Amino acid sequence: MKHQDNCIFCNIVQGLAPCYKVFEDELTLVFLDVFPASKGHLLIIPKEHFRDIFSANPAVLARIAQNSAMIANVIQSVINPDGLGVHQLNRKAAGQTVFHYHVHMIPQTLGHNVGLHSKSAGDPDQLRDLAERLCFAVKETLAE
Ligand code: 5GP
Ligand code: ZN
């Protein structure tokens, strides 16, 4: 599997950098965004390094789409948002800041529409607690 040395998401995949993990399979990893736009802001990434949609493996994108449906229902059961934004940016001109393909899942509340990026880091204790609850809900969903 191809990784890139200076890529933060490759470092997370390889265990060289920490993350608040929610789910993984052999192709993908789901973890909390450390600068959450809202409570429960998750990222789904391929374990292999693809810069963006132009170079991504379509079979891996299919798995990400499949997992995003499962994760959406887990977010709904744990966070109970009014809506859920699913976003994916490609290249600087589109707002991409981490150049390892990823999909954002951002819970939204009616009347408080938030963007994709936050300037403030999430509280580590809250992120850890939320990751644990999401992780538990994923396991329950997969066991059904
Ligand atoms: P982009 O703008 O590329 O679509 O989004 C990149 C996202 O990655 C941002 O929402 C940012 O907060 C998040 N991010 C950047 N560095 C890290 C990190 O080290 N860990 C985690 N969990 N998220 C990160
Ligand atoms: Zn990478």
CSV table of C-alpha atoms and ligand atoms in Angstrom, one decimal:
chain,number,residue,atom,x,y,z
A,1,MET,CA,0.0,0.0,0.0
A,2,LYS,CA,1.4,3.4,-1.0
A,3,HIS,CA,2.0,6.0,1.7
A,4,GLN,CA,3.6,9.5,1.5
A,5,ASP,CA,6.1,10.5,4.2
A,6,ASN,CA,5.1,14.1,4.8
A,7,CYS,CA,1.3,13.4,4.7
A,8,ILE,CA,-0.5,13.7,8.1
A,9,PHE,CA,-3.2,11.3,7.1
A,10,CYS,CA,-0.7,8.7,6.0
A,11,ASN,CA,1.0,9.1,9.3
A,12,ILE,CA,-2.3,8.5,11.1
A,13,VAL,CA,-2.9,5.4,9.0
A,14,GLN,CA,0.5,4.0,9.9
A,15,GLY,CA,0.1,4.8,13.6
A,16,LEU,CA,2.8,7.5,13.5
A,17,ALA,CA,0.4,10.2,14.5
A,18,PRO,CA,-2.7,9.9,16.8
A,19,CYS,CA,-6.3,10.1,15.9
A,20,TYR,CA,-9.7,9.6,17.6
A,21,LYS,CA,-10.6,6.5,15.6
A,22,VAL,CA,-14.2,5.5,15.0
A,23,PHE,CA,-14.0,2.7,12.5
A,24,GLU,CA,-11.6,1.0,10.1
A,25,ASP,CA,-11.6,-1.8,7.5
A,26,GLU,CA,-8.8,-3.0,5.3
A,27,LEU,CA,-9.3,-0.1,2.8
A,28,THR,CA,-10.6,2.8,4.9
A,29,LEU,CA,-10.3,4.7,8.2
A,30,VAL,CA,-12.9,6.9,9.9
A,31,PHE,CA,-11.8,9.3,12.6
A,32,LEU,CA,-12.9,12.6,14.2
A,33,ASP,CA,-11.7,15.9,12.7
A,34,VAL,CA,-9.5,17.6,15.3
A,35,PHE,CA,-10.8,21.0,14.3
A,36,PRO,CA,-14.5,20.1,14.3
A,37,ALA,CA,-16.9,22.4,12.4
A,38,SER,CA,-19.6,20.8,14.6
A,39,LYS,CA,-19.9,18.1,17.3
A,40,GLY,CA,-19.3,14.7,15.5
A,41,HIS,CA,-17.4,16.1,12.4
A,42,LEU,CA,-15.9,12.9,11.0
A,43,LEU,CA,-13.4,12.2,8.2
A,44,ILE,CA,-13.4,9.1,6.1
A,45,ILE,CA,-10.1,8.4,4.3
A,46,PRO,CA,-8.6,5.6,2.1
A,47,LYS,CA,-5.7,3.9,3.9
A,48,GLU,CA,-3.7,4.2,0.7
A,49,HIS,CA,-2.4,7.7,-0.3
A,50,PHE,CA,-4.4,9.2,-3.1
A,51,ARG,CA,-4.1,13.0,-3.4
A,52,ASP,CA,-7.6,13.7,-4.6
A,53,ILE,CA,-10.5,12.3,-6.7
A,54,PHE,CA,-8.4,12.6,-9.9
A,55,SER,CA,-6.0,9.9,-8.8
A,56,ALA,CA,-8.2,7.9,-6.4
A,57,ASN,CA,-8.9,4.2,-7.0
A,58,PRO,CA,-12.6,3.9,-7.9
A,59,ALA,CA,-13.0,0.7,-6.0
A,60,VAL,CA,-11.8,2.4,-2.8
A,61,LEU,CA,-14.1,5.3,-3.4
A,62,ALA,CA,-17.0,2.8,-3.7
A,63,ARG,CA,-16.0,1.4,-0.3
A,64,ILE,CA,-15.9,4.9,1.2
A,65,ALA,CA,-19.4,5.6,-0.2
A,66,GLN,CA,-20.6,2.3,1.3
A,67,ASN,CA,-19.1,3.0,4.7
A,68,SER,CA,-20.4,6.6,4.6
A,69,ALA,CA,-24.0,5.3,4.6
A,70,MET,CA,-23.3,3.2,7.7
A,71,ILE,CA,-21.5,6.0,9.5
A,72,ALA,CA,-24.3,8.5,8.6
A,73,ASN,CA,-26.7,6.3,10.5
A,74,VAL,CA,-24.3,5.9,13.4
A,75,ILE,CA,-24.0,9.8,13.6
A,76,GLN,CA,-27.8,10.0,13.5
A,77,SER,CA,-28.2,7.6,16.4
A,78,VAL,CA,-25.4,9.2,18.6
A,79,ILE,CA,-25.6,12.9,17.7
A,80,ASN,CA,-29.2,13.2,16.4
A,81,PRO,CA,-28.5,16.2,14.1
A,82,ASP,CA,-31.1,18.0,12.0
A,83,GLY,CA,-29.0,17.4,8.9
A,84,LEU,CA,-25.7,15.9,7.7
A,85,GLY,CA,-23.4,17.5,5.2
A,86,VAL,CA,-21.2,15.1,3.2
A,87,HIS,CA,-18.4,17.1,1.5
A,88,GLN,CA,-15.3,16.3,-0.5
A,89,LEU,CA,-12.8,18.9,-1.8
A,90,ASN,CA,-10.3,18.5,-4.6
A,91,ARG,CA,-7.3,20.8,-5.1
A,92,LYS,CA,-6.5,24.2,-3.4
A,93,ALA,CA,-8.9,26.0,-5.6
A,94,ALA,CA,-11.8,24.0,-4.2
A,95,GLY,CA,-10.6,24.6,-0.6
A,96,GLN,CA,-8.7,21.3,-0.1
A,97,THR,CA,-6.1,21.8,2.7
A,98,VAL,CA,-4.9,18.2,3.4
A,99,PHE,CA,-3.8,16.5,0.1
A,100,HIS,CA,-4.8,13.0,1.0
A,101,TYR,CA,-8.3,12.2,-0.3
A,102,HIS,CA,-11.0,12.5,2.4
A,103,VAL,CA,-14.7,12.9,2.8
A,104,HIS,CA,-16.1,15.2,5.5
A,105,MET,CA,-19.3,14.2,7.4
A,106,ILE,CA,-20.6,17.3,9.3
A,107,PRO,CA,-23.7,17.2,11.5
A,108,GLN,CA,-25.8,20.4,11.1
A,109,THR,CA,-28.4,22.1,13.3
A,110,LEU,CA,-31.3,24.0,11.8
A,111,GLY,CA,-30.6,27.7,12.1
A,112,HIS,CA,-26.8,27.2,12.9
A,113,ASN,CA,-25.4,26.2,9.5
A,114,VAL,CA,-21.6,25.8,9.8
A,115,GLY,CA,-19.0,25.6,7.1
A,116,LEU,CA,-16.3,22.9,6.6
A,117,HIS,CA,-13.4,24.4,8.5
A,118,SER,CA,-13.1,25.5,12.1
A,119,LYS,CA,-10.2,27.6,13.5
A,120,SER,CA,-10.4,26.0,17.0
A,121,ALA,CA,-9.3,22.6,18.0
A,122,GLY,CA,-11.8,20.4,19.7
A,123,ASP,CA,-11.5,19.6,23.4
A,124,PRO,CA,-9.4,16.3,23.7
A,125,ASP,CA,-11.6,14.9,26.5
A,126,GLN,CA,-14.8,15.5,24.5
A,127,LEU,CA,-13.3,14.1,21.3
A,128,ARG,CA,-12.1,11.0,23.2
A,129,ASP,CA,-15.6,10.5,24.7
A,130,LEU,CA,-17.4,11.1,21.5
A,131,ALA,CA,-15.1,8.7,19.5
A,132,GLU,CA,-15.8,6.0,22.1
A,133,ARG,CA,-19.5,6.4,21.8
A,134,LEU,CA,-19.4,6.4,18.0
A,135,CYS,CA,-17.1,3.4,18.0
A,136,PHE,CA,-19.5,1.5,20.3
A,137,ALA,CA,-22.5,2.5,18.0
A,138,VAL,CA,-20.6,1.2,14.9
A,139,LYS,CA,-20.0,-2.1,16.6
A,140,GLU,CA,-23.6,-2.4,17.6
A,141,THR,CA,-24.7,-1.6,14.0
A,142,LEU,CA,-22.3,-4.2,12.4
A,143,ALA,CA,-23.5,-6.8,14.9
A,144,GLU,CA,-27.2,-6.4,13.9
B,1,5GP,P1,-9.9,19.8,3.6
B,1,5GP,O1,-9.9,21.3,3.7
B,1,5GP,O2,-8.6,19.3,3.0
B,1,5GP,O3,-11.1,19.2,2.9
B,1,5GP,O4,-10.0,19.3,5.1
B,1,5GP,C1,-8.9,18.8,5.9
B,1,5GP,C2,-9.5,18.6,7.3
B,1,5GP,O5,-8.5,17.8,8.0
B,1,5GP,C3,-9.8,19.8,8.1
B,1,5GP,O6,-11.2,19.8,8.5
B,1,5GP,C4,-8.8,19.8,9.2
B,1,5GP,O7,-9.4,20.2,10.5
B,1,5GP,C5,-8.5,18.3,9.3
B,1,5GP,N1,-7.2,18.0,9.9
B,1,5GP,C6,-6.0,18.6,9.6
B,1,5GP,N2,-5.0,18.0,10.3
B,1,5GP,C7,-5.6,17.0,11.0
B,1,5GP,C8,-5.1,16.1,12.0
B,1,5GP,O8,-3.9,16.0,12.2
B,1,5GP,N3,-6.0,15.2,12.5
B,1,5GP,C9,-7.3,15.2,12.2
B,1,5GP,N4,-8.1,14.3,12.9
B,1,5GP,N5,-7.8,16.1,11.4
B,1,5GP,C10,-7.0,17.0,10.8
B,2,ZN,ZN,-1.5,10.4,2.6
